[in-house]
Amino acid sequence: MLKDDILKLKKEKNAVILGHCYQNIEIDEVADFVGDSLYLSQMAAKTNADVIIFAGVYFMAQTAKIISPKKRVFLPNMNSGCLMSDMINLEQLREFKSQNKNIPVVCYVNSTAEVKSECDICCTSSNAVKIVNSLNTSEVLFCPDTYLGKWVESQLDNVKVKTYPGFCPTHLRIKPEDIVAAKEKYDNAKVLTHPECHKEVCKLSDFVGSTSQIMQYAKENNDKKYIIATEKGVVDRLKRDCPDKEFFLIKDNIVCPNMKQNTLEDIYNVLKNETNEIFVDENISKKALNCINRMLEVCK
Ligand code: 13P
Ligand code: SF4
């Protein structure tokens, strides 16, 4: 069976498999760690394995390589990119900075190594408020996600967050009217939302947090019904983990097509053939590591 073959190869090659919670759910059966971006980057920093198979999108595997340059890192399917991270390149970042001089720059982890190499500190959706707050400044630049940046601003007193106009096409499909309609349809259901959504969507929600924070909230709360305003993978896992509760995906098409590219077969193939290895230019990697390490330092 494919799953057993993967587990065998994983052992032989001293590999770990990290899986994001938007992945196809069967990947959890072979993964060592499943979670949000912050948890997975912390696990990439801690592991003693020689090989990391990152079942996620390209920037996640790249981040793992930057954190652990001596390890071999592989992405199961090279078509698994993040549309948001590709919305800003180095030239666009430099232009953004030149229009807003002498302001610290925070980049969402959903960004390329090049972009990270010229930003001051990185953040994920679970720690963005904490990271911006840790800078003790009245103004920050935030890229690439304008919606996460504005969410952070709404959570802090007296910090102006100037955002780059990037966004997640999957989360932006969720409209405020979808939340209103779902609340009417599923009476008494709690609405749990990812901060990449529209500001008005966040405002209408009971809780806003990263993928892992959403899952933790639903698991720990006594409420029985939840409307989930993020990618379908979170709903699939909650249904599996909490059979006594009900979970409703806010609408049918909230699927990140790139996250769904990785399959068990791809994982088997990269483990066996050692294809799809991730490499990062040494200079860029060193500078990007500073940006990531500053974040990990704040969140240890
Ligand atoms: P998390 O940091 O919540 O895992 O989110 C990553 C992501 O890409 C959300 O679209
Ligand atoms: Fe990128 Fe959006 Fe997919 Fe997350 S859901 S990986 S931000 S495109």
CSV table of C-alpha atoms and ligand atoms in Angstrom, one decimal:
chain,number,residue,atom,x,y,z
A,1,MET,CA,0.0,0.0,0.0
A,2,LEU,CA,1.2,3.5,-0.9
A,3,LYS,CA,0.9,4.7,2.7
A,4,ASP,CA,3.1,1.8,4.1
A,5,ASP,CA,5.6,2.4,1.3
A,6,ILE,CA,5.9,6.0,2.3
A,7,LEU,CA,6.3,5.2,6.0
A,8,LYS,CA,9.1,2.7,5.1
A,9,LEU,CA,10.9,5.1,2.8
A,10,LYS,CA,10.6,7.8,5.4
A,11,LYS,CA,12.3,5.7,8.0
A,12,GLU,CA,15.1,4.6,5.5
A,13,LYS,CA,15.9,8.2,4.6
A,14,ASN,CA,15.5,9.6,8.1
A,15,ALA,CA,12.9,12.0,6.7
A,16,VAL,CA,10.0,14.0,8.4
A,17,ILE,CA,6.9,15.0,6.6
A,18,LEU,CA,5.4,18.3,7.6
A,19,GLY,CA,1.8,18.9,6.5
A,20,HIS,CA,-0.2,22.1,6.4
A,21,CYS,CA,-3.9,21.9,7.5
A,22,TYR,CA,-5.1,22.8,4.0
A,23,GLN,CA,-3.5,19.7,2.5
A,24,ASN,CA,-5.6,16.8,1.2
A,25,ILE,CA,-6.6,15.1,4.5
A,26,GLU,CA,-5.1,11.7,3.6
A,27,ILE,CA,-1.6,13.3,3.9
A,28,ASP,CA,-2.1,13.5,7.7
A,29,GLU,CA,-1.8,9.7,7.7
A,30,VAL,CA,1.9,9.9,6.8
A,31,ALA,CA,2.7,13.3,8.3
A,32,ASP,CA,4.8,13.7,11.4
A,33,PHE,CA,3.5,17.2,12.1
A,34,VAL,CA,0.3,18.9,10.9
A,35,GLY,CA,-0.5,22.5,11.7
A,36,ASP,CA,-0.3,26.1,10.7
A,37,SER,CA,2.6,28.0,9.2
A,38,LEU,CA,4.1,29.0,12.5
A,39,TYR,CA,4.0,25.5,14.0
A,40,LEU,CA,5.5,24.0,10.9
A,41,SER,CA,8.4,26.5,10.7
A,42,GLN,CA,9.0,25.8,14.4
A,43,MET,CA,9.1,22.1,13.7
A,44,ALA,CA,11.4,22.6,10.7
A,45,ALA,CA,13.8,24.4,13.1
A,46,LYS,CA,13.6,21.6,15.8
A,47,THR,CA,13.8,18.4,13.8
A,48,ASN,CA,16.9,16.2,13.7
A,49,ALA,CA,15.9,14.5,10.4
A,50,ASP,CA,18.1,14.7,7.4
A,51,VAL,CA,15.3,15.2,5.0
A,52,ILE,CA,12.1,17.4,5.2
A,53,ILE,CA,9.2,16.7,2.9
A,54,PHE,CA,7.0,19.8,3.1
A,55,ALA,CA,3.4,19.1,2.1
A,56,GLY,CA,2.4,22.7,1.7
A,57,VAL,CA,3.1,25.5,-0.8
A,58,TYR,CA,6.4,26.6,-2.2
A,59,PHE,CA,7.2,29.4,0.2
A,60,MET,CA,6.7,27.0,3.2
A,61,ALA,CA,9.3,24.5,1.8
A,62,GLN,CA,11.6,27.5,1.0
A,63,THR,CA,11.2,28.8,4.6
A,64,ALA,CA,12.1,25.3,5.9
A,65,LYS,CA,15.2,25.3,3.7
A,66,ILE,CA,16.2,28.7,5.0
A,67,ILE,CA,15.8,27.6,8.6
A,68,SER,CA,17.6,24.3,8.1
A,69,PRO,CA,20.1,24.9,5.2
A,70,LYS,CA,22.0,21.7,5.9
A,71,LYS,CA,18.9,19.5,5.5
A,72,ARG,CA,17.5,18.5,2.2
A,73,VAL,CA,14.0,19.9,1.7
A,74,PHE,CA,11.5,18.7,-0.9
A,75,LEU,CA,8.2,19.9,-2.2
A,76,PRO,CA,6.0,17.0,-3.3
A,77,ASN,CA,4.5,18.9,-6.3
A,78,MET,CA,6.2,21.9,-7.8
A,79,ASN,CA,2.9,23.4,-9.0
A,80,SER,CA,2.1,24.1,-5.4
A,81,GLY,CA,2.7,27.8,-5.2
A,82,CYS,CA,1.0,30.6,-3.2
A,83,LEU,CA,-0.7,33.2,-5.4
A,84,MET,CA,-0.4,35.8,-2.6
A,85,SER,CA,3.4,35.3,-2.2
A,86,ASP,CA,3.9,35.8,-5.9
A,87,MET,CA,2.2,39.2,-5.8
A,88,ILE,CA,5.3,41.0,-4.6
A,89,ASN,CA,8.8,40.7,-5.9
A,90,LEU,CA,12.0,42.5,-4.9
A,91,GLU,CA,11.5,45.4,-7.2
A,92,GLN,CA,8.0,46.0,-5.9
A,93,LEU,CA,9.2,45.7,-2.3
A,94,ARG,CA,11.9,48.3,-2.9
A,95,GLU,CA,9.4,50.6,-4.5
A,96,PHE,CA,7.0,50.2,-1.5
A,97,LYS,CA,9.9,50.9,0.9
A,98,SER,CA,11.2,53.9,-1.1
A,99,GLN,CA,7.7,55.5,-0.9
A,100,ASN,CA,7.7,55.0,2.9
A,101,LYS,CA,11.2,55.6,4.1
A,102,ASN,CA,12.5,54.7,7.6
A,103,ILE,CA,9.5,52.6,8.7
A,104,PRO,CA,10.1,49.0,9.8
A,105,VAL,CA,8.9,46.4,7.3
A,106,VAL,CA,7.0,43.3,8.4
A,107,CYS,CA,6.5,40.5,5.9
A,108,TYR,CA,3.9,37.8,6.1
A,109,VAL,CA,5.6,34.4,5.9
A,110,ASN,CA,3.6,34.0,2.6
A,111,SER,CA,6.4,35.7,0.7
A,112,THR,CA,9.5,34.7,-1.3
A,113,ALA,CA,13.0,34.3,0.2
A,114,GLU,CA,14.1,37.4,-1.8
A,115,VAL,CA,11.3,39.5,-0.2
A,116,LYS,CA,12.1,38.2,3.3
A,117,SER,CA,15.8,39.0,2.7
A,118,GLU,CA,14.9,42.8,2.6
A,119,CYS,CA,12.3,42.9,5.3
A,120,ASP,CA,13.0,43.5,9.0
A,121,ILE,CA,10.8,40.8,10.6
A,122,CYS,CA,8.5,38.0,9.4
A,123,CYS,CA,5.2,37.0,10.9
A,124,THR,CA,2.5,34.4,10.4
A,125,SER,CA,-1.3,34.8,10.7
A,126,SER,CA,-1.1,33.4,14.3
A,127,ASN,CA,1.5,35.9,15.6
A,128,ALA,CA,1.1,39.0,13.3
A,129,VAL,CA,-0.4,41.1,16.1
A,130,LYS,CA,2.3,40.1,18.6
A,131,ILE,CA,5.1,40.7,16.1
A,132,VAL,CA,3.9,44.2,15.1
A,133,ASN,CA,3.4,45.0,18.7
A,134,SER,CA,6.9,43.8,19.6
A,135,LEU,CA,8.4,46.5,17.4
A,136,ASN,CA,7.2,49.3,19.7
A,137,THR,CA,6.6,51.7,16.9
A,138,SER,CA,3.7,53.9,15.8
A,139,GLU,CA,4.0,52.9,12.1
A,140,VAL,CA,4.9,49.7,10.2
A,141,LEU,CA,4.9,48.6,6.5
A,142,PHE,CA,3.2,45.3,6.0
A,143,CYS,CA,3.5,43.0,2.9
A,144,PRO,CA,2.1,41.3,0.9
A,145,ASP,CA,-1.3,40.8,2.5
A,146,THR,CA,-3.3,44.0,2.8
A,147,TYR,CA,-6.1,42.2,4.7
A,148,LEU,CA,-3.9,40.6,7.4
A,149,GLY,CA,-2.1,44.0,7.8
A,150,LYS,CA,-5.4,45.8,8.3
A,151,TRP,CA,-6.6,43.1,10.7
A,152,VAL,CA,-3.5,43.7,12.8
A,153,GLU,CA,-4.1,47.4,12.7
A,154,SER,CA,-7.6,46.9,14.0
A,155,GLN,CA,-6.3,44.9,17.0
A,156,LEU,CA,-3.7,47.4,18.1
A,157,ASP,CA,-4.1,50.9,19.6
A,158,ASN,CA,-2.0,53.6,18.0
A,159,VAL,CA,-0.2,51.6,15.4
A,160,LYS,CA,-0.6,52.6,11.8
A,161,VAL,CA,-0.1,49.7,9.4
A,162,LYS,CA,0.6,50.7,5.8
A,163,THR,CA,-0.1,47.7,3.6
A,164,TYR,CA,1.0,46.5,0.2
A,165,PRO,CA,-2.0,45.6,-2.0
A,166,GLY,CA,-1.5,41.8,-2.0
A,167,PHE,CA,-4.3,39.4,-1.1
A,168,CYS,CA,-5.4,35.7,-1.1
A,169,PRO,CA,-7.9,35.0,-3.9
A,170,THR,CA,-9.3,32.0,-2.0
A,171,HIS,CA,-10.2,33.9,1.2
A,172,LEU,CA,-11.4,37.0,-0.8
A,173,ARG,CA,-14.2,34.8,-2.2
A,174,ILE,CA,-15.8,35.0,1.2
A,175,LYS,CA,-18.1,38.0,1.3
A,176,PRO,CA,-19.8,39.7,4.3
A,177,GLU,CA,-23.2,38.6,2.9
A,178,ASP,CA,-22.1,35.0,3.0
A,179,ILE,CA,-21.5,35.3,6.7
A,180,VAL,CA,-24.9,36.9,7.2
A,181,ALA,CA,-26.6,34.2,5.2
A,182,ALA,CA,-24.8,31.4,7.0
A,183,LYS,CA,-25.7,32.8,10.4
A,184,GLU,CA,-29.3,32.8,9.4
A,185,LYS,CA,-29.1,29.3,8.0
A,186,TYR,CA,-27.2,27.7,10.9
A,187,ASP,CA,-28.8,29.3,13.9
A,188,ASN,CA,-26.5,29.7,16.9
A,189,ALA,CA,-23.4,28.5,15.0
A,190,LYS,CA,-20.2,30.3,15.9
A,191,VAL,CA,-18.3,31.9,13.0
A,192,LEU,CA,-14.5,31.2,12.9
A,193,THR,CA,-12.5,33.1,10.3
A,194,HIS,CA,-9.0,33.5,8.9
A,195,PRO,CA,-7.6,37.0,9.0
A,196,GLU,CA,-6.8,36.9,5.3
A,197,CYS,CA,-10.5,37.6,4.8
A,198,HIS,CA,-12.2,41.0,4.1
A,199,LYS,CA,-12.3,43.3,7.1
A,200,GLU,CA,-16.1,43.2,7.2
A,201,VAL,CA,-16.0,39.4,7.2
A,202,CYS,CA,-13.7,39.4,10.2
A,203,LYS,CA,-16.0,42.0,12.0
A,204,LEU,CA,-19.0,39.7,11.6
A,205,SER,CA,-17.1,36.7,13.1
A,206,ASP,CA,-17.0,35.4,16.6
A,207,PHE,CA,-13.3,34.5,16.4
A,208,VAL,CA,-10.5,35.4,14.0
A,209,GLY,CA,-7.3,33.3,13.9
A,210,SER,CA,-4.8,31.2,12.0
A,211,THR,CA,-5.8,27.7,10.8
A,212,SER,CA,-4.5,26.0,14.0
A,213,GLN,CA,-6.1,28.6,16.2
A,214,ILE,CA,-9.4,28.1,14.5
A,215,MET,CA,-9.1,24.3,15.0
A,216,GLN,CA,-8.1,24.8,18.7
A,217,TYR,CA,-11.0,27.2,19.3
A,218,ALA,CA,-13.6,24.7,17.9
A,219,LYS,CA,-12.1,21.8,19.8
A,220,GLU,CA,-11.9,23.6,23.2
A,221,ASN,CA,-15.3,25.4,23.1
A,222,ASN,CA,-18.6,23.8,24.2
A,223,ASP,CA,-20.6,25.1,21.3
A,224,LYS,CA,-21.8,22.4,19.0
A,225,LYS,CA,-22.1,24.2,15.6
A,226,TYR,CA,-19.4,26.2,13.7
A,227,ILE,CA,-19.3,28.1,10.4
A,228,ILE,CA,-15.8,28.0,9.1
A,229,ALA,CA,-14.6,30.9,7.0
A,230,THR,CA,-11.3,29.5,5.7
A,231,GLU,CA,-10.0,26.8,3.4
A,232,LYS,CA,-11.9,23.4,3.2
A,233,GLY,CA,-9.0,21.4,4.7
A,234,VAL,CA,-9.8,22.9,8.1
A,235,VAL,CA,-13.4,21.7,8.0
A,236,ASP,CA,-12.3,18.2,6.8
A,237,ARG,CA,-10.0,17.9,9.8
A,238,LEU,CA,-12.5,19.3,12.3
A,239,LYS,CA,-15.2,16.9,11.1
A,240,ARG,CA,-12.7,14.0,11.6
A,241,ASP,CA,-11.5,15.1,15.0
A,242,CYS,CA,-14.8,16.3,16.6
A,243,PRO,CA,-17.6,13.9,15.4
A,244,ASP,CA,-19.9,15.2,18.1
A,245,LYS,CA,-19.9,18.7,16.6
A,246,GLU,CA,-21.2,20.2,13.3
A,247,PHE,CA,-19.0,22.1,10.9
A,248,PHE,CA,-20.2,24.1,7.9
A,249,LEU,CA,-17.8,25.4,5.3
A,250,ILE,CA,-18.9,29.0,4.6
A,251,LYS,CA,-19.4,28.2,0.9
A,252,ASP,CA,-18.5,25.5,-1.5
A,253,ASN,CA,-15.6,26.8,-3.4
A,254,ILE,CA,-13.3,27.9,-0.6
A,255,VAL,CA,-10.5,25.6,-1.7
A,256,CYS,CA,-6.9,26.7,-2.3
A,257,PRO,CA,-6.1,24.8,-5.6
A,258,ASN,CA,-2.4,25.1,-5.1
A,259,MET,CA,-2.5,23.5,-1.6
A,260,LYS,CA,-4.4,20.6,-3.1
A,261,GLN,CA,-1.7,19.8,-5.7
A,262,ASN,CA,0.3,17.5,-3.4
A,263,THR,CA,-0.8,13.9,-3.3
A,264,LEU,CA,0.4,10.8,-1.5
A,265,GLU,CA,1.8,9.6,-4.8
A,266,ASP,CA,3.8,12.8,-5.1
A,267,ILE,CA,5.2,12.3,-1.6
A,268,TYR,CA,6.1,8.7,-2.5
A,269,ASN,CA,7.8,9.9,-5.7
A,270,VAL,CA,9.9,12.6,-4.1
A,271,LEU,CA,11.0,10.3,-1.3
A,272,LYS,CA,12.0,7.6,-3.7
A,273,ASN,CA,13.5,9.6,-6.5
A,274,GLU,CA,14.7,12.7,-4.5
A,275,THR,CA,13.2,15.1,-7.1
A,276,ASN,CA,11.7,18.5,-6.4
A,277,GLU,CA,14.5,19.5,-4.0
A,278,ILE,CA,14.4,23.2,-2.8
A,279,PHE,CA,17.5,25.3,-3.1
A,280,VAL,CA,17.9,28.9,-1.9
A,281,ASP,CA,20.8,31.2,-2.9
A,282,GLU,CA,23.2,31.4,0.1
A,283,ASN,CA,23.3,35.2,0.4
A,284,ILE,CA,19.5,35.6,0.1
A,285,SER,CA,19.1,32.7,2.5
A,286,LYS,CA,21.3,34.2,5.2
A,287,LYS,CA,19.4,37.6,5.1
A,288,ALA,CA,16.0,35.9,5.0
A,289,LEU,CA,17.0,33.8,8.0
A,290,ASN,CA,17.5,37.0,10.1
A,291,CYS,CA,14.0,38.0,9.2
A,292,ILE,CA,12.6,34.6,10.1
A,293,ASN,CA,14.7,34.2,13.3
A,294,ARG,CA,13.6,37.6,14.6
A,295,MET,CA,10.0,36.2,14.5
A,296,LEU,CA,11.0,32.8,16.0
A,297,GLU,CA,12.8,34.7,18.8
A,298,VAL,CA,9.6,36.7,19.7
A,299,CYS,CA,7.5,33.5,19.7
A,300,LYS,CA,9.7,31.0,21.5
B,1,13P,P1,-1.8,29.8,8.6
B,1,13P,O1,-0.6,30.5,9.0
B,1,13P,O2,-3.0,30.1,9.3
B,1,13P,O3,-1.5,28.3,8.5
B,1,13P,O4,-2.2,30.2,7.1
B,1,13P,C1,-1.4,30.0,6.0
B,1,13P,C2,-2.1,30.3,4.7
B,1,13P,O5,-1.6,30.2,3.7
B,1,13P,C3,-3.5,30.8,4.9
B,1,13P,O6,-4.0,31.1,3.6
B,2,SF4,FE1,-1.7,31.3,-0.6
B,2,SF4,FE2,-4.3,31.8,-0.2
B,2,SF4,FE3,-3.5,29.4,-0.8
B,2,SF4,FE4,-3.0,30.4,1.6
B,2,SF4,S1,-5.0,29.9,0.7
B,2,SF4,S2,-1.6,29.3,0.3
B,2,SF4,S3,-2.6,32.6,1.1
B,2,SF4,S4,-3.3,31.2,-2.1
